[in-house]
Coordinates of C-alpha atoms and ligand atoms in Angstrom, one line a residue:
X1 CA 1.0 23.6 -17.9
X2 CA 3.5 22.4 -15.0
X3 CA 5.2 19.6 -15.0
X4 CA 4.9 17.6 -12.4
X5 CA 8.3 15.9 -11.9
X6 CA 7.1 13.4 -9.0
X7 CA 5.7 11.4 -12.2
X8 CA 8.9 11.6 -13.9
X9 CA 11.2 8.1 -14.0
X10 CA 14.9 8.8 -13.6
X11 CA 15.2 8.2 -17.3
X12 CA 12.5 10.8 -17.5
X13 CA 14.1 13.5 -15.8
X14 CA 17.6 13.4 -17.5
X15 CA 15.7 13.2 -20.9
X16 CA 14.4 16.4 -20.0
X17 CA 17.5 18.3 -18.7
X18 CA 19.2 17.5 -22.2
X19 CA 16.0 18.6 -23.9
X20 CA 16.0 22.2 -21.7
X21 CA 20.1 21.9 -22.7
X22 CA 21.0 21.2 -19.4
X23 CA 23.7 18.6 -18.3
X24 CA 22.5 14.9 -17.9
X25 CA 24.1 15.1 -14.2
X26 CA 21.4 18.1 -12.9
X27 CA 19.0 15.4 -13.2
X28 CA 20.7 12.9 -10.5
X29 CA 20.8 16.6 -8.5
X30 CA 17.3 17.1 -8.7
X31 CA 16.7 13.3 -8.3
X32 CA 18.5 13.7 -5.3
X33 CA 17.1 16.7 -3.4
X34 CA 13.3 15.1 -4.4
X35 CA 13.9 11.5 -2.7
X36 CA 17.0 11.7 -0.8
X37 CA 17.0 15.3 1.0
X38 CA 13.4 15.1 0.3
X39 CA 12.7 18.8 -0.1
X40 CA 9.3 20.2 -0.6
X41 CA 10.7 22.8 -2.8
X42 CA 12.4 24.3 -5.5
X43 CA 13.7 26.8 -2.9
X44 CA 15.8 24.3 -1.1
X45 CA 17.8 23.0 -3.6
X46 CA 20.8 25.4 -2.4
X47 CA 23.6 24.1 -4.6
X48 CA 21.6 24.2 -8.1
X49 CA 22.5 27.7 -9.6
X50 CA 19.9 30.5 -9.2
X51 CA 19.1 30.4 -13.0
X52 CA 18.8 27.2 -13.1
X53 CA 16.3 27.3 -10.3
X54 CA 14.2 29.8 -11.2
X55 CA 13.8 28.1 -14.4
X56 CA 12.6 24.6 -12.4
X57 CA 10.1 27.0 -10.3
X58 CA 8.3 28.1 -12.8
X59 CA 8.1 25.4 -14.5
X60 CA 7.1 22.8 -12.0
X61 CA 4.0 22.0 -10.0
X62 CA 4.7 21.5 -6.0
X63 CA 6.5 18.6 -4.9
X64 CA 4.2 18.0 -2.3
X65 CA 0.0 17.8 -1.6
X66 CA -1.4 19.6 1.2
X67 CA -2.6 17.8 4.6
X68 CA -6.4 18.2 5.0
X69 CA -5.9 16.5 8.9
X70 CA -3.7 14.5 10.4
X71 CA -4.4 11.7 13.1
X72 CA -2.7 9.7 15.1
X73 CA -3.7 6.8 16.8
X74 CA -2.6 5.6 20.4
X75 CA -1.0 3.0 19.2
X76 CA 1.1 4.9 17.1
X77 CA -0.6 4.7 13.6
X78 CA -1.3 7.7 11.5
X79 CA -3.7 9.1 9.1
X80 CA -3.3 11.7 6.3
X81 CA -6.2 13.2 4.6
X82 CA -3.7 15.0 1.4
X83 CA -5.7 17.2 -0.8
X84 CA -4.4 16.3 -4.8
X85 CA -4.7 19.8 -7.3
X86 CA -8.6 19.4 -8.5
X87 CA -9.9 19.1 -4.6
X88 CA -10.1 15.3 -5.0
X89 CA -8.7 13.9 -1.1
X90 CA -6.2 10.6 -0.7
X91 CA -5.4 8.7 2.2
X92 CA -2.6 7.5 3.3
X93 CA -1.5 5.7 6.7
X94 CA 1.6 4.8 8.7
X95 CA 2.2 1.8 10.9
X96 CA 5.1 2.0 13.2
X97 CA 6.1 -1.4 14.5
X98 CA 9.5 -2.0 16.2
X99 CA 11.6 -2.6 13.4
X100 CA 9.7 -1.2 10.6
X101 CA 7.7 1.7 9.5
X102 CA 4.9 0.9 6.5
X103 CA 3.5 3.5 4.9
X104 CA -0.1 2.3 3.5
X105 CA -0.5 4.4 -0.1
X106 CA -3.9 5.0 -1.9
X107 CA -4.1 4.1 -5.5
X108 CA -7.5 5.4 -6.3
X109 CA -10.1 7.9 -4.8
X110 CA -12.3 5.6 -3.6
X111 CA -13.0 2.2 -5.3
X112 CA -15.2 0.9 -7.8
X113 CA -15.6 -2.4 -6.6
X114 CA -17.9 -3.0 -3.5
X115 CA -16.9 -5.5 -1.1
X116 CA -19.2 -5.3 1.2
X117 CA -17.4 -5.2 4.5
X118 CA -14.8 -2.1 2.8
X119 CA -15.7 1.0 3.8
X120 CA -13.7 2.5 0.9
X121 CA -16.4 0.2 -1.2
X122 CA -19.7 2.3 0.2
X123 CA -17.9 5.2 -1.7
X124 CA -18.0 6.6 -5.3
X125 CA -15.2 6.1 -7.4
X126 CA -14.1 9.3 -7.6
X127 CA -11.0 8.4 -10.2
X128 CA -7.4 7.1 -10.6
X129 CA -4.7 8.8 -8.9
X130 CA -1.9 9.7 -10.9
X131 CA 1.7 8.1 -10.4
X132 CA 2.5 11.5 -9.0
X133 CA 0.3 11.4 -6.1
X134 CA 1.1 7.8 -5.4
X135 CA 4.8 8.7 -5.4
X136 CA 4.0 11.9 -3.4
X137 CA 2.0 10.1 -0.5
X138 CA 5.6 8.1 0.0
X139 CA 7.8 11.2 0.1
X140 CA 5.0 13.3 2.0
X141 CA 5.1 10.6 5.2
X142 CA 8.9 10.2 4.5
X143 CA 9.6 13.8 4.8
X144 CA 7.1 14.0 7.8
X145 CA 8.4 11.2 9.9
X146 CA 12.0 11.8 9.0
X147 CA 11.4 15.4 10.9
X148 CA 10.5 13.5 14.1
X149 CA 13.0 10.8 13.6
X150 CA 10.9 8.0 12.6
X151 CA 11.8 5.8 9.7
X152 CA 10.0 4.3 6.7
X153 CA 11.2 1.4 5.8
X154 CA 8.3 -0.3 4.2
X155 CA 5.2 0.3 1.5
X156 CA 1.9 -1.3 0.9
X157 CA -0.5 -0.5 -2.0
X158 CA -3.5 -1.2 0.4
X159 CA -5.2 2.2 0.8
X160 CA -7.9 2.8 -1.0
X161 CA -8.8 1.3 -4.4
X162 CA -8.2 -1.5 -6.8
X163 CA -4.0 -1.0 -7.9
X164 CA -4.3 -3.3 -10.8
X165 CA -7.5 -0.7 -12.1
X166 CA -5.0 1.6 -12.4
X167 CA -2.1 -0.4 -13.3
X168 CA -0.1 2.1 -15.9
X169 CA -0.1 4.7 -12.7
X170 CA 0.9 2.1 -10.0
X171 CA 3.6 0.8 -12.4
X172 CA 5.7 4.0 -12.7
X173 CA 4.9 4.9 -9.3
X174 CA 6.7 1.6 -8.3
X175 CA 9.6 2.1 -10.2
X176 CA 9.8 5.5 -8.8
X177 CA 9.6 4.6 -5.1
X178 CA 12.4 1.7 -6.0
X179 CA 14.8 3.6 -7.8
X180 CA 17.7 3.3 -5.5
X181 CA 19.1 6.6 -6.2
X182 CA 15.9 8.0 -4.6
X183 CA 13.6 6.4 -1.6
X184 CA 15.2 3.0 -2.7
X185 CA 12.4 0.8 -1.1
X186 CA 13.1 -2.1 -1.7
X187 CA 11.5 -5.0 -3.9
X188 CA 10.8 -7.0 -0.3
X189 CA 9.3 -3.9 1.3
X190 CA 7.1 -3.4 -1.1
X191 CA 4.1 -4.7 -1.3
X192 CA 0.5 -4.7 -3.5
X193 CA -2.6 -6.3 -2.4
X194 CA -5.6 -7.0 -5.1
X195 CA -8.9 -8.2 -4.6
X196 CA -8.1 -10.4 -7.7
X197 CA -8.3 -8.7 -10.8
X198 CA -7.4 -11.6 -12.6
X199 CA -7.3 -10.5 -16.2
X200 CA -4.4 -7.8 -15.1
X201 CA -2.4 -10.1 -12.9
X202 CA -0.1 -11.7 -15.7
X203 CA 0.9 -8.5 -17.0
X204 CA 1.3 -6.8 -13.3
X205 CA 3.8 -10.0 -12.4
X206 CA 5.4 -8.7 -15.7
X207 CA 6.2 -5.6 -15.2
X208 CA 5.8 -5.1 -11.1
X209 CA 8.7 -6.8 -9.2
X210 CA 6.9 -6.6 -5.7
X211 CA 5.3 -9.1 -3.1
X212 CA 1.6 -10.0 -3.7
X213 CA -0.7 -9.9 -1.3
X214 CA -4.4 -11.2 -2.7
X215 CA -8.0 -10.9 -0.7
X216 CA -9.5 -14.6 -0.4
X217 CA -11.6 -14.3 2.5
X218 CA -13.7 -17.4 1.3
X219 CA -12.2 -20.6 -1.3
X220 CA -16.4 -21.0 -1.6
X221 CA -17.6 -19.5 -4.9
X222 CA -20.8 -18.9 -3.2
X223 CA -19.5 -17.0 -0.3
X224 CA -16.5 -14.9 -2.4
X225 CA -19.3 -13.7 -4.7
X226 CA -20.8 -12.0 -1.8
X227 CA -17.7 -10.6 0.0
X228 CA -15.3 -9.5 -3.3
X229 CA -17.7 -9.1 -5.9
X230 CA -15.4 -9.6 -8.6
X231 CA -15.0 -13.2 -7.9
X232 CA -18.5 -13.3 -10.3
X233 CA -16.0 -12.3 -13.0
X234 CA -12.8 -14.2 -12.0
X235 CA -13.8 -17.0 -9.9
X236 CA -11.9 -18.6 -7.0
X237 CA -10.4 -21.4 -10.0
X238 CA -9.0 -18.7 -12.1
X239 CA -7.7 -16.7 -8.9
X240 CA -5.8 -19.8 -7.9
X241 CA -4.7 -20.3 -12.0
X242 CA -3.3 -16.6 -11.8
X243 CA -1.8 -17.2 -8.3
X244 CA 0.0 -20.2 -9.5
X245 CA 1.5 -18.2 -12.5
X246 CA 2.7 -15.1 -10.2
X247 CA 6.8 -15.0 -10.4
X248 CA 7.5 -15.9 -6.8
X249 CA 11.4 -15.0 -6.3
X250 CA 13.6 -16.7 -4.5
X251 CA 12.2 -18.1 -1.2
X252 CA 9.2 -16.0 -2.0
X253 CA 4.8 -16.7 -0.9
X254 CA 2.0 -15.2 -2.2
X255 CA 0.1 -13.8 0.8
X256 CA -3.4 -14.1 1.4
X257 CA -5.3 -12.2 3.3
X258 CA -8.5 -13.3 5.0
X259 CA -10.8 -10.9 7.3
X260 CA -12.8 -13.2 9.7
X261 CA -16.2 -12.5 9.8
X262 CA -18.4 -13.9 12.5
X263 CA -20.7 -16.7 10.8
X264 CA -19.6 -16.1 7.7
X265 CA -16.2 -17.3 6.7
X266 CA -14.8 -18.9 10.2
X267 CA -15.5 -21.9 10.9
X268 CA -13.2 -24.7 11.8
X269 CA -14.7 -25.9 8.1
X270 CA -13.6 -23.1 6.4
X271 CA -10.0 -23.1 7.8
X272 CA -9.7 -26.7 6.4
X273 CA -11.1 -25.9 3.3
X274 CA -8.6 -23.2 2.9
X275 CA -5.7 -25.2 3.5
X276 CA -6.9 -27.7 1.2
X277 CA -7.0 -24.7 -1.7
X278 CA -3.9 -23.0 -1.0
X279 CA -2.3 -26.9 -1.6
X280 CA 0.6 -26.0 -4.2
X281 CA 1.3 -22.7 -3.6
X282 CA 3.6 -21.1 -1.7
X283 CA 1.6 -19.0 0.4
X284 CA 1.4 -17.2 3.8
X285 CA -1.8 -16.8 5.1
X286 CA -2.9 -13.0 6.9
X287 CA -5.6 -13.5 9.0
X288 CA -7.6 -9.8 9.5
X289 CA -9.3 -8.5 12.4
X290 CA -12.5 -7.2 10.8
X291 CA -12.4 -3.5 11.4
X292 CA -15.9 -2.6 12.1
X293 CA -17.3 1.1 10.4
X294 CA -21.0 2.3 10.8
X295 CA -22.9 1.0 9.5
X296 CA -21.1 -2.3 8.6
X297 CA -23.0 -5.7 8.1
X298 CA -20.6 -7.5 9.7
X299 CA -18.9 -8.4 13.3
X300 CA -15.6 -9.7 14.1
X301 CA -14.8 -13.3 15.4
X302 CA -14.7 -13.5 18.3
X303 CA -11.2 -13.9 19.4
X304 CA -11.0 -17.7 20.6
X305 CA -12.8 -18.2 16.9
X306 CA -9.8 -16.3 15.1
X307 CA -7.0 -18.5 17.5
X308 CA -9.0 -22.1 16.0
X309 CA -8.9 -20.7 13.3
X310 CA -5.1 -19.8 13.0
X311 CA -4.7 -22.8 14.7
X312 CA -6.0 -25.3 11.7
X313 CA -3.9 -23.5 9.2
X314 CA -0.6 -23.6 11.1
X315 CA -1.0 -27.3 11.7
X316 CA -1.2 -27.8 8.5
X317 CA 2.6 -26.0 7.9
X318 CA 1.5 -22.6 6.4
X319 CA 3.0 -19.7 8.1
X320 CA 0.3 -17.9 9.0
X321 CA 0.1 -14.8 11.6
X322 CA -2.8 -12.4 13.1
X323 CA -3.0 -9.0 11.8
X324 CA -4.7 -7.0 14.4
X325 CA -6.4 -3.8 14.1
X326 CA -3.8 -0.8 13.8
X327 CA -4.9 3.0 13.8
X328 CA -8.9 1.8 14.5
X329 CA -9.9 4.6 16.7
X330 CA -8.7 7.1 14.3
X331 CA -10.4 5.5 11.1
X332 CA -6.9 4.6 9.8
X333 CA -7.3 0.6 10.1
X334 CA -7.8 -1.8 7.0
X335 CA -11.5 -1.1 5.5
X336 CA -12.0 1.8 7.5
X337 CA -10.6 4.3 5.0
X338 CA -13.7 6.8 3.9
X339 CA -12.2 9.8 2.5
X340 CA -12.0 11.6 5.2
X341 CA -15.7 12.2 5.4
X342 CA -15.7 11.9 9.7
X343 CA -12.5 13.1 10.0
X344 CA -11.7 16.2 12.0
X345 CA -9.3 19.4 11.2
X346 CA -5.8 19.3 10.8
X347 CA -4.0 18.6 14.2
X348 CA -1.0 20.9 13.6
X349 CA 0.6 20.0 16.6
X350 CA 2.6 17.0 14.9
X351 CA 5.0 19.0 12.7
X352 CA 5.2 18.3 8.7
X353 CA 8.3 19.8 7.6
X354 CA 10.9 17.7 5.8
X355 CA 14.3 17.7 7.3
X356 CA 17.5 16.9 4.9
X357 CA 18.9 13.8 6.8
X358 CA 16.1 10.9 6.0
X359 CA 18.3 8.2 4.3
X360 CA 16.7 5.3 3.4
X361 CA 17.2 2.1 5.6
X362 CA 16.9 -1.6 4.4
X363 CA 17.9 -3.4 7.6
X364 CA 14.2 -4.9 9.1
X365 CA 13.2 -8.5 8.9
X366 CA 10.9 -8.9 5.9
X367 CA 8.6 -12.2 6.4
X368 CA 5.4 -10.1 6.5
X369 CA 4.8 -7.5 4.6
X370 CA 2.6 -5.7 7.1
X371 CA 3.3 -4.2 10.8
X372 CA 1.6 -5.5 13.8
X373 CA 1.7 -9.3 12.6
X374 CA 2.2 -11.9 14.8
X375 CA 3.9 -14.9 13.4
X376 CA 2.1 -18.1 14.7
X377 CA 4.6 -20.4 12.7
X378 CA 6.8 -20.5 10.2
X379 CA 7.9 -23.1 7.7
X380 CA 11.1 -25.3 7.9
X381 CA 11.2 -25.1 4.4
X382 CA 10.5 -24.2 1.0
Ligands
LIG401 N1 -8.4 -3.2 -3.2 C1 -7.3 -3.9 -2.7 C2 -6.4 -3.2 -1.7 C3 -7.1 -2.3 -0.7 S1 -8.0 -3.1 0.5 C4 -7.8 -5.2 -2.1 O1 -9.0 -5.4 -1.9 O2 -7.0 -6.1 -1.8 C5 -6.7 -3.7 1.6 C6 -7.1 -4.8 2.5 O3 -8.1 -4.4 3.5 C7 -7.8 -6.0 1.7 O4 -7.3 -7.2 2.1 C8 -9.2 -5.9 2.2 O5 -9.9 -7.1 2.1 C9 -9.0 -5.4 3.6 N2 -10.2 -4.9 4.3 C10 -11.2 -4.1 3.7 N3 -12.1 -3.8 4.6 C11 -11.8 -4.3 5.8 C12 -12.3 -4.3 7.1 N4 -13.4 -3.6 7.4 N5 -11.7 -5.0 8.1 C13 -10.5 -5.6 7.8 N6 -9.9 -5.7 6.6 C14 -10.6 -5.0 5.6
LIG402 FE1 -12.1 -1.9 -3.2 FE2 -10.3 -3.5 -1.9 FE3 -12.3 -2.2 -0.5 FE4 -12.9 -4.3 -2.2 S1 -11.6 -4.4 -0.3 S2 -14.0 -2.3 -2.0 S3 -11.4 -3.9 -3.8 S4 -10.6 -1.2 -1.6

């Protein structure tokens, strides 16, 4: 069987070029060429010797998936449809913004839990991806953007699925993306959003040094059983319990994100009952355009509904910002992702080769964690 290296830690690797009786060092080479000249091939790797890299292509699976199609948006967002080795189809999406680049990763093929205003929730769970094709969604935008000059300087775990039901995966996949030898994102760029999986937060603070990002979209029982079904297993007190007992560093917020629905959750009510819950935690609050999909039971706010909204929390001293719809008319915004079933052939127009000169950047303001926010206020303090 191949191995598929893009699963491999650093450790990993070296362990297994001293077990093949190769030097430790071809390991940081290899390392290298995967992350830093991010090459889609064995071929590439020009300064390994020819032995030693006809040894690597035989035994290695390809570095990279295949693009199904490829959309882009006209604001700039972008879809990939990449096929994974058994057929089985992940998305992934980029969101330029002025001083960042995001790349939104998949962790599952489709979702088990049904939220019902997710289109990724109408779908069958198809299964867990592997830390490999988490990794490889990264290095595959990377490599594409890099060859049209375009920088990625930011990662969310808000594709499709649940990460923390598929925490081992998502786990190594994170240490693989932060490895600063490699893409180096980060710990502030990176960030993973749960629908509150409660009994797997504790050990995902553990062992997952990243920004949290949790759907709330209601702090009424009643209503979150409705909209994120598992609040019927982990209520909104044992949310808040877990919240509380994420390790925040430094100056850092749990962010909440809350898609306004019209009628449902946005009222001047529920924005005061919101900031009355998030009391005691450091938190910034994401307000979400609901992305509308056919089908959907639901309709935005209307617009003057979201500002009130906003309004009522930033009084109160949250930060809290807008996140508007990115990628929409291309099926690449939040909620909209559907595995491709509506999407079109590949555009080939939009080249996907890697080039050898993306280096990893680390210069962009951090405060949210997603492109296309618009900061209505931010703290003094704390
Ligand atoms: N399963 C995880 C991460 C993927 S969903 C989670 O639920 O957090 C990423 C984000 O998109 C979540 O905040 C989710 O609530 C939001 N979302 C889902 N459908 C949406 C829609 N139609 N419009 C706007 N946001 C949506
Ligand atoms: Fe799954 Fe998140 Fe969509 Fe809910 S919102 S169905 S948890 S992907």
């Amino acid at each position: 069987m191949s191995l598929r290296l893009t699963g491999f830690t650093r450790a990993e690797l070296t362990e297994l070029m001293v077990q093949w009786g190769e030097k430790p060092y071809r390991a940081q080479q290899v390392w290298s060429w995967i992350y830093a000249k991010l090459a889609a091939s064995v071929e590439e790797m020009t300064d390994l010797s020819k032995p030693f890299r006809a040894r690597l292509a035989g035994e290695i699976a390809p570095l990279r998936p295949t693009a199904i199609s490829h959309r882009i948006s006209e604001d700039g967002t972008e879809k990939w449809l990449l096929a994974c080795d058994d057929g089985i189809t992940m998305e992934t999406v980029f969101i330029p913004d002025t001083n960042r680049g995001t790349v939104c990763v998949s962790s599952q093929a489709g979702c088990s839990l049904a939220c019902p205003f997710c289109r990724t929730g109408t779908l069958p769970m198809r299964r867990n991806l592997t830390a490999a094709e988490i990794v490889e969604q990264v290095t595959f935008v990377r490599a594409s953007l890099a060859a049209r000059g375009i920088r990625v300087t930011n990662v969310v775990l808000m594709g499709m699925g649940e990460p923390l039901y598929n925490l081992e995966a998502v786990t190594r996949a994170v240490s693989i993306i932060m490895d600063g030898n490699g893409l180096a994102i980060g710990c502030r760029k990176l960030t993973l959003s749960t629908s509150g999986v409660v009994n797997r937060m504790e050990e995902a603070g553990r062992n997952l040094n990243v920004n949290l990002a949790i759907s709330l979209h209601s702090v009424r029982d009643a209503v979150r059983d409705q909209l994120v079904p598992i609040n019927r297993k982990f209520n909104l007190a044992a949310l808040r319990k877990a919240a509380l007992a994420w390790p925040l560093r430094g100056r850092g917020r749990v962010t909440w994100e809350y898609v306004l629905l019209e009628g449902i959750n946005d009222s001047e009510q529920d924005a005061r009952e919101l900031v009355s819950w998030l009391r005691g935690i450091p938190s910034k609050v994401n307000l979400l355009a609901f992305n509308p999909w056919p089908g959907a039971p639901y309709t935005p706010s209307p617009r003057e509904q979201m500002l009130r909204f906003q309004e009522i929390i930033s009084n109160s001293g949250l930060v809290t910002i807008i996140r508007d719809s990115r990628g929409a008319d291309v099926g690449a915004a939040c909620g909209q992702l559907a595995g491709g079933t509506d999407d079109p052939p590949i555009d080939r127009t939009a080249p996907d080769e890697p080039p050898h000169d993306a280096s990893p950047s680390d210069k962009t303001d951090d405060l949210a964690p997603y492109p296309g926010d618009r900061l209505a206020h931010e703290e003094s303090s704390g």
